[in-house]
C-alpha positions as semicolon CSV with decimal commas, in nm:
position;residue;x (nm);y (nm);z (nm)
1;M;9,739;8,775;8,654
2;Y;9,600;8,824;9,003
3;S;9,268;9,006;9,041
4;F;9,206;9,193;9,367
5;S;8,862;9,060;9,459
6;P;8,594;9,312;9,562
7;K;8,536;9,112;9,881
8;L;8,899;9,144;9,991
9;K;8,912;9,507;9,886
10;S;8,603;9,578;10,096
11;T;8,757;9,388;10,388
12;S;9,075;9,597;10,377
13;I;8,876;9,922;10,359
14;I;8,655;9,810;10,649
15;L;8,967;9,734;10,854
16;L;9,097;10,083;10,775
17;I;8,773;10,253;10,877
18;V;8,713;10,043;11,190
19;G;9,074;10,099;11,292
20;L;9,037;10,476;11,253
21;V;8,712;10,477;11,451
22;L;8,855;10,270;11,738
23;F;9,172;10,478;11,745
24;G;8,966;10,799;11,743
25;I;8,753;10,679;12,034
26;G;9,065;10,582;12,230
27;F;9,229;10,914;12,146
28;F;8,941;11,122;12,281
29;M;8,912;10,901;12,588
30;N;9,282;10,960;12,652
31;K;9,251;11,337;12,608
32;G;8,964;11,336;12,857
33;I;9,177;11,196;13,141
34;S;9,207;11,468;13,407
35;S;9,515;11,551;13,617
36;E;9,332;11,424;13,925
37;K;9,270;11,086;13,764
38;I;9,634;11,061;13,655
39;E;9,746;11,135;14,010
40;H;9,509;10,868;14,139
41;M;9,647;10,618;13,882
42;M;10,003;10,700;13,987
43;E;9,927;10,656;14,356
44;A;9,752;10,325;14,286
45;I;10,064;10,197;14,106
46;H;10,291;10,307;14,393
47;A;10,056;10,158;14,653
48;S;10,069;9,820;14,477
49;G;10,439;9,795;14,566
50;H;10,547;9,788;14,202
51;N;10,801;10,069;14,198
52;A;11,047;9,944;13,938
53;P;11,106;10,216;13,676
54;T;11,030;10,131;13,314
55;H;11,247;10,418;13,189
56;S;11,588;10,540;13,306
57;S;11,465;10,902;13,319
58;E;11,273;10,811;13,634
59;M;11,608;10,779;13,814
60;V;11,743;11,118;13,698
61;G;11,646;11,464;13,820
62;P;11,411;11,563;14,103
63;Q;11,237;11,273;14,278
64;D;10,957;11,462;14,453
65;H;10,582;11,411;14,408
66;A;10,551;11,690;14,149
67;A;10,825;11,538;13,932
68;H;10,666;11,194;13,950
69;L;10,327;11,339;13,857
70;E;10,474;11,527;13,560
71;H;10,636;11,205;13,438
72;A;10,314;11,008;13,483
73;T;10,119;11,274;13,293
74;L;10,356;11,249;12,997
75;Q;10,333;10,870;13,003
76;V;9,953;10,867;13,007
77;H;9,930;11,119;12,723
78;N;10,188;10,922;12,523
79;Q;9,937;10,639;12,482
80;P;9,795;10,733;12,136
81;L;10,126;10,805;11,964
82;A;10,302;10,508;12,127
83;S;10,025;10,272;12,013
84;L;10,059;10,394;11,655
85;H;10,439;10,405;11,668
86;F;10,506;10,042;11,753
87;V;10,263;9,913;11,488
88;A;10,396;10,151;11,222
89;V;10,760;10,060;11,288
90;F;10,673;9,689;11,289
91;F;10,494;9,682;10,952
92;F;10,754;9,907;10,789
93;G;11,023;9,673;10,920
94;V;10,835;9,367;10,793
95;S;10,812;9,504;10,438
96;C;11,179;9,610;10,441
97;C;11,283;9,265;10,568
98;V;11,084;9,096;10,292
99;L;11,273;9,307;10,038
100;F;11,596;9,208;10,217
101;F;11,500;8,839;10,189
102;Y;11,415;8,896;9,821
103;S;11,753;9,062;9,759
104;I;11,941;8,780;9,930
105;Q;11,780;8,527;9,697
106;H;11,886;8,726;9,388
107;A;12,234;8,791;9,525
108;A;12,277;8,419;9,591
109;H;12,129;8,326;9,248
110;A;11,885;8,101;9,433
111;G;11,646;7,914;9,206
112;W;11,378;7,781;9,441
113;P;11,203;8,112;9,534
114;I;11,160;8,260;9,185
115;I;10,793;8,149;9,183
116;I;10,725;8,384;9,479
117;T;10,927;8,677;9,344
118;R;10,616;8,884;9,271
119;V;10,473;8,804;9,615
120;M;10,780;8,959;9,777
121;E;10,775;9,258;9,542
122;A;10,410;9,323;9,629
123;I;10,481;9,313;10,004
124;A;10,771;9,555;9,953
125;S;10,528;9,796;9,783
126;Y;10,405;9,895;10,131
127;I;10,742;10,056;10,216
128;P;10,671;10,415;10,096
129;Y;10,324;10,421;10,257
130;G;10,451;10,289;10,587
131;G;10,740;10,534;10,561
132;I;10,503;10,831;10,529
133;I;10,337;10,732;10,858
134;L;10,677;10,718;11,028
135;V;10,774;11,059;10,889
136;I;10,449;11,202;11,030
137;I;10,527;11,048;11,370
138;M;10,877;11,194;11,349
139;I;10,737;11,542;11,279
140;L;10,499;11,514;11,576
141;N;10,790;11,422;11,802
142;I;11,040;11,685;11,687
143;T;10,774;11,957;11,719
144;H;10,710;11,834;12,077
145;T;10,350;11,747;11,997
146;G;10,446;11,394;12,101
147;H;10,687;11,297;12,380
148;L;10,794;10,943;12,293
149;F;11,164;11,030;12,299
150;H;11,286;11,159;12,632
151;W;11,614;11,287;12,490
152;M;11,435;11,548;12,272
153;D;11,365;11,763;12,580
154;P;11,619;12,053;12,558
155;E;11,622;12,088;12,938
156;L;11,802;11,755;12,971
157;T;12,111;11,873;12,784
158;N;12,122;12,218;12,943
159;P;12,394;12,217;13,213
160;D;12,212;12,494;13,403
161;S;11,885;12,298;13,428
162;P;11,790;12,098;13,739
163;H;11,690;11,821;13,495
164;F;12,038;11,810;13,335
165;D;12,135;11,457;13,227
166;V;12,507;11,412;13,168
167;I;12,460;11,087;12,973
168;L;12,225;11,252;12,725
169;F;12,462;11,549;12,703
170;E;12,741;11,312;12,597
171;K;12,513;11,144;12,340
172;K;12,396;11,475;12,195
173;K;12,618;11,444;11,887
174;F;12,403;11,155;11,766
175;L;12,078;11,208;11,956
176;N;11,976;11,552;11,839
177;I;11,660;11,655;11,659
178;P;11,799;11,772;11,318
179;F;12,018;11,463;11,275
180;Y;11,732;11,236;11,386
181;A;11,497;11,392;11,128
182;I;11,759;11,359;10,852
183;R;11,822;10,993;10,938
184;T;11,450;10,912;10,938
185;I;11,411;11,066;10,591
186;I;11,715;10,871;10,468
187;Y;11,572;10,540;10,593
188;V;11,231;10,601;10,437
189;A;11,353;10,753;10,111
190;G;11,631;10,496;10,067
191;A;11,409;10,194;10,129
192;S;11,135;10,339;9,905
193;F;11,387;10,398;9,626
194;F;11,519;10,041;9,640
195;A;11,164;9,899;9,650
196;W;11,083;10,094;9,333
197;K;11,414;10,022;9,160
198;L;11,417;9,648;9,227
199;K;11,057;9,612;9,105
200;A;11,135;9,817;8,793
201;Q;11,450;9,617;8,720
202;S;11,267;9,287;8,771
203;K;11,001;9,400;8,523
204;K;11,274;9,497;8,276
205;V;11,424;9,147;8,305
206;D;11,082;9,004;8,215
207;E;11,044;9,230;7,915
208;T;11,393;9,186;7,771
209;K;11,491;8,839;7,902
210;S;11,842;8,985;7,893
211;K;12,116;8,839;8,111
212;V;12,269;9,188;8,126
213;E;11,952;9,323;8,284
214;Y;11,944;9,026;8,522
215;Q;12,300;9,113;8,621
216;M;12,179;9,465;8,701
217;L;11,903;9,314;8,920
218;Y;12,176;9,122;9,103
219;R;12,378;9,441;9,155
220;W;12,082;9,643;9,282
221;S;11,998;9,356;9,518
222;V;12,350;9,368;9,661
223;G;12,312;9,744;9,695
224;Y;11,993;9,706;9,897
225;I;12,152;9,443;10,122
226;A;12,428;9,693;10,204
227;F;12,178;9,975;10,261
228;F;11,952;9,758;10,475
229;G;12,245;9,636;10,685
230;F;12,327;9,990;10,797
231;A;11,976;10,139;10,793
232;S;11,802;9,862;10,989
233;A;12,066;9,892;11,261
234;A;12,033;10,270;11,274
235;W;11,652;10,281;11,276
236;A;11,652;10,026;11,559
237;W;11,863;10,275;11,756
238;D;11,652;10,574;11,655
239;W;11,295;10,446;11,662
240;L;11,320;10,183;11,934
241;M;11,630;10,178;12,153
242;S;11,652;10,557;12,198
243;I;11,312;10,548;12,370
244;D;11,522;10,475;12,679
245;P;11,850;10,650;12,588
246;H;12,042;10,542;12,901
247;W;11,998;10,175;12,816
248;Y;12,164;10,013;12,520
249;S;12,239;9,666;12,390
250;T;12,475;9,546;12,119
251;M;12,228;9,263;12,044
252;Y;11,929;9,494;12,001
253;I;11,968;9,568;11,630
254;W;11,972;9,196;11,547
255;Y;11,692;9,119;11,788
256;S;11,456;9,382;11,645
257;M;11,547;9,303;11,283
258;V;11,504;8,925;11,317
259;S;11,161;8,983;11,473
260;C;11,054;9,159;11,152
261;L;11,233;8,906;10,929
262;S;11,046;8,615;11,088
263;S;10,720;8,807;11,051
264;G;10,805;8,891;10,688
265;I;10,848;8,523;10,604
266;A;10,514;8,456;10,776
267;V;10,349;8,716;10,549
268;I;10,512;8,559;10,241
269;I;10,370;8,221;10,345
270;L;10,020;8,357;10,399
271;L;10,008;8,542;10,066
272;S;10,165;8,256;9,867
273;V;9,925;7,998;10,011
274;Y;9,630;8,233;9,949
275;L;9,731;8,266;9,582
276;K;9,785;7,889;9,554
277;K;9,447;7,799;9,706
278;N;9,264;8,046;9,482
279;G;9,426;7,915;9,164
280;F;9,645;8,218;9,088
281;L;9,978;8,050;9,163
282;P;9,951;7,676;9,084
283;Q;10,330;7,649;9,043
284;F;10,371;7,701;9,418
285;N;10,405;7,352;9,567
286;D;10,481;7,160;9,886
287;N;10,854;7,203;9,833
288;H;10,835;7,583;9,825
289;L;10,614;7,573;10,133
290;H;10,862;7,345;10,305
291;D;11,152;7,584;10,245
292;L;10,952;7,882;10,367
293;G;10,862;7,675;10,674
294;V;11,232;7,608;10,727
295;F;11,304;7,982;10,721
296;L;11,011;8,050;10,956
297;F;11,147;7,791;11,199
298;A;11,507;7,912;11,166
299;T;11,428;8,280;11,217
300;S;11,211;8,195;11,518
301;M;11,505;8,012;11,675
302;L;11,742;8,297;11,583
303;W;11,505;8,548;11,744
304;T;11,501;8,337;12,061
305;Y;11,881;8,327;12,066
306;T;11,912;8,705;12,034
307;W;11,638;8,764;12,296
308;F;11,793;8,525;12,547
309;A;12,153;8,638;12,487
310;Q;12,050;9,001;12,545
311;F;11,847;8,914;12,855
312;M;12,101;8,674;13,008
313;L;12,397;8,912;12,987
314;Y;12,211;9,204;13,145
315;W;12,035;8,997;13,410
316;Y;12,355;8,817;13,511
317;A;12,553;9,144;13,531
318;N;12,281;9,295;13,756
319;V;12,379;9,657;13,687
320;P;12,080;9,855;13,823
321;E;12,043;10,102;13,536
322;E;12,056;9,822;13,279
323;V;11,862;9,546;13,452
324;N;11,572;9,783;13,524
325;Y;11,487;9,758;13,153
326;F;11,381;9,399;13,223
327;F;11,274;9,431;13,586
328;G;11,022;9,704;13,503
329;R;10,877;9,479;13,233
330;F;10,855;9,187;13,475
331;Q;10,657;9,398;13,720
332;H;10,433;9,602;13,494
333;Y;10,412;9,389;13,178
334;S;10,404;9,036;13,320
335;P;10,100;8,930;13,108
336;T;10,285;9,011;12,783
337;F;10,663;9,005;12,834
338;L;10,763;8,647;12,921
339;P;10,446;8,479;12,781
340;M;10,546;8,597;12,431
341;L;10,825;8,334;12,446
342;I;10,555;8,067;12,426
343;I;10,424;8,218;12,101
344;N;10,753;8,314;11,939
345;F;10,974;8,026;12,053
346;L;10,799;7,727;12,210
347;L;10,517;7,682;11,957
348;P;10,741;7,713;11,646
349;L;10,990;7,475;11,809
350;L;10,732;7,209;11,892
351;V;10,527;7,237;11,572
352;L;10,777;7,316;11,296
353;V;11,070;7,098;11,398
354;S;10,943;6,811;11,180
355;S;11,038;6,824;10,813
356;S;10,721;6,652;10,693
357;I;10,487;6,887;10,881
358;K;10,636;7,183;10,696
359;R;10,448;7,056;10,390
360;N;10,112;7,079;10,563
361;Y;9,939;7,394;10,438
362;K;9,702;7,431;10,735
363;V;9,972;7,385;10,998
364;V;10,228;7,614;10,835
365;T;9,976;7,892;10,766
366;T;9,843;7,866;11,123
367;M;10,197;7,896;11,256
368;A;10,258;8,193;11,024
369;V;9,961;8,372;11,184
370;V;10,083;8,278;11,533
371;V;10,435;8,406;11,463
372;L;10,304;8,730;11,311
373;L;10,084;8,803;11,614
374;G;10,366;8,702;11,848
375;H;10,608;8,952;11,700
376;I;10,351;9,232;11,706
377;L;10,339;9,156;12,079
378;D;10,719;9,167;12,083
379;Y;10,720;9,519;11,937
380;F;10,452;9,616;12,188
381;N;10,695;9,510;12,462
382;M;10,977;9,708;12,301
383;V;10,789;10,039;12,280
384;M;10,512;10,065;12,539
385;P;10,705;10,020;12,868
386;G;10,943;10,306;12,787
387;T;10,672;10,540;12,659
388;V;10,358;10,479;12,866
389;G;10,513;10,294;13,159
390;P;10,270;10,106;13,386
391;Y;9,969;10,297;13,248
392;W;9,885;10,057;12,968
393;N;9,622;9,820;13,103
394;T;9,328;10,056;13,052
395;P;9,029;10,056;12,813
396;E;9,156;10,351;12,609
397;V;9,493;10,182;12,547
398;L;9,324;9,863;12,433
399;L;9,112;10,067;12,190
400;L;9,416;10,260;12,068
401;I;9,618;9,944;12,007
402;A;9,331;9,761;11,837
403;G;9,264;10,069;11,623
404;A;9,629;10,111;11,525
405;I;9,670;9,743;11,435
406;L;9,350;9,730;11,231
407;F;9,427;10,057;11,050
408;I;9,785;9,964;10,959
409;A;9,688;9,605;10,873
410;G;9,408;9,733;10,647
411;L;9,645;9,975;10,475
412;F;9,907;9,701;10,440
413;M;9,654;9,457;10,294
414;F;9,510;9,713;10,052
415;T;9,853;9,831;9,935
416;V;10,004;9,484;9,891
417;L;9,709;9,329;9,707
418;T;9,667;9,636;9,485
419;A;10,036;9,615;9,391
420;L;10,006;9,240;9,331
421;S;9,712;9,292;9,093
422;K;9,937;9,512;8,876
423;L;10,219;9,257;8,853
424;K;10,264;8,956;8,628
425;L;10,273;8,674;8,882
426;I;10,527;8,459;8,698
427;P;10,864;8,629;8,625
428;T;10,908;8,471;8,285
429;G;11,233;8,652;8,210
430;N;11,420;8,518;8,512
431;P;11,682;8,262;8,404
432;F;11,614;8,048;8,713
433;L;11,238;8,019;8,660
434;H;11,250;7,662;8,529
435;E;11,456;7,554;8,829
436;S;11,190;7,697;9,058
437;E;10,906;7,527;8,868
438;I;11,064;7,180;8,897
439;Y;11,214;7,238;9,241
440;E;11,191;6,942;9,475
441;Y;11,333;6,926;9,825
442;P;11,553;6,613;9,832
443;F;11,459;6,487;10,182
């Protein structure tokens, strides 16, 4: 039985508090930015010669100075909510992807990962808490307290308005506030239900050691795979891609999901190795680590494929409205956009390609941290350009992002380790437990 150490509990609470303080400081700094300063920031960006739009709305409607200033004002004041949004979506996606990975193992009747079953269940315990944060963000947006989603402005779908946008008018059947709110609640409630149900069913298998109950765990796992397949695609459209509703990509749902899946495997590695090194999970061995390293390597390569395929097709086609998604990032986000390929692709490729090195605890855990940080940066690049535009490289944004990451990471850590302390680490009722205990990779 795992015991949540007071030291770790204090660390998670400190992360929560420090995150809140930093975010609060950044929030009040952002609210203190005057209209004159925003105008000066806008003129400085234009004077630098970097005029590529980071959002398609900049190419629709009036193009005079007043319209540009209004757009810049919205972007600057989007900074707090955008900083929280990308971190919240990322960690929610990570926990849902871990539950997806867990369900795949049960659906496939895989024997090797049974030792880390409780690790995955504990990580999935974050889902309802992360979902509450996303519901709060949704409420702020639909009440127009936040302006992350351009399409929520009723003027844009009013044919009599000078800001009328025919593309958004045509997409109104899907992109409308009531349907968006309903979908968000479905994603959060559905994922939370499956997280609870799968944990409860797994516990029942332990208590009864019944093959009938194990068969029910298999069926619920298949059910979650089906739910996740549709929901993860839809929330990628809603929470990420609809930030710029003119632009769309058929690769985007896979790209955003694989980013979280790779990060989820990194979190499984970190927690499993932590338990192993502290004597709570001695059954976890080099062979389990090797297989998790294989998945970390594979998902990193899959992420690279989806990123490059999406980029190559749009860049080669050179359609202005579509290629501006990337061109604006090249101009305004050059320190973060392409350099993330080094973290998310090049380093995993060079370090994890060897089979023997995947058994090295220090190397694999280091790469897990690198991949996790790299994909947080990836989500930063997904959300911030379309919400805050070029106005991101400022002290208040750095405070907001650091605060949001520390707060959500602290909450994630506290939730996961608390859930783990309430679980029996070894699923003794699982019929494949012995196979997992003696598992040995043959090469």
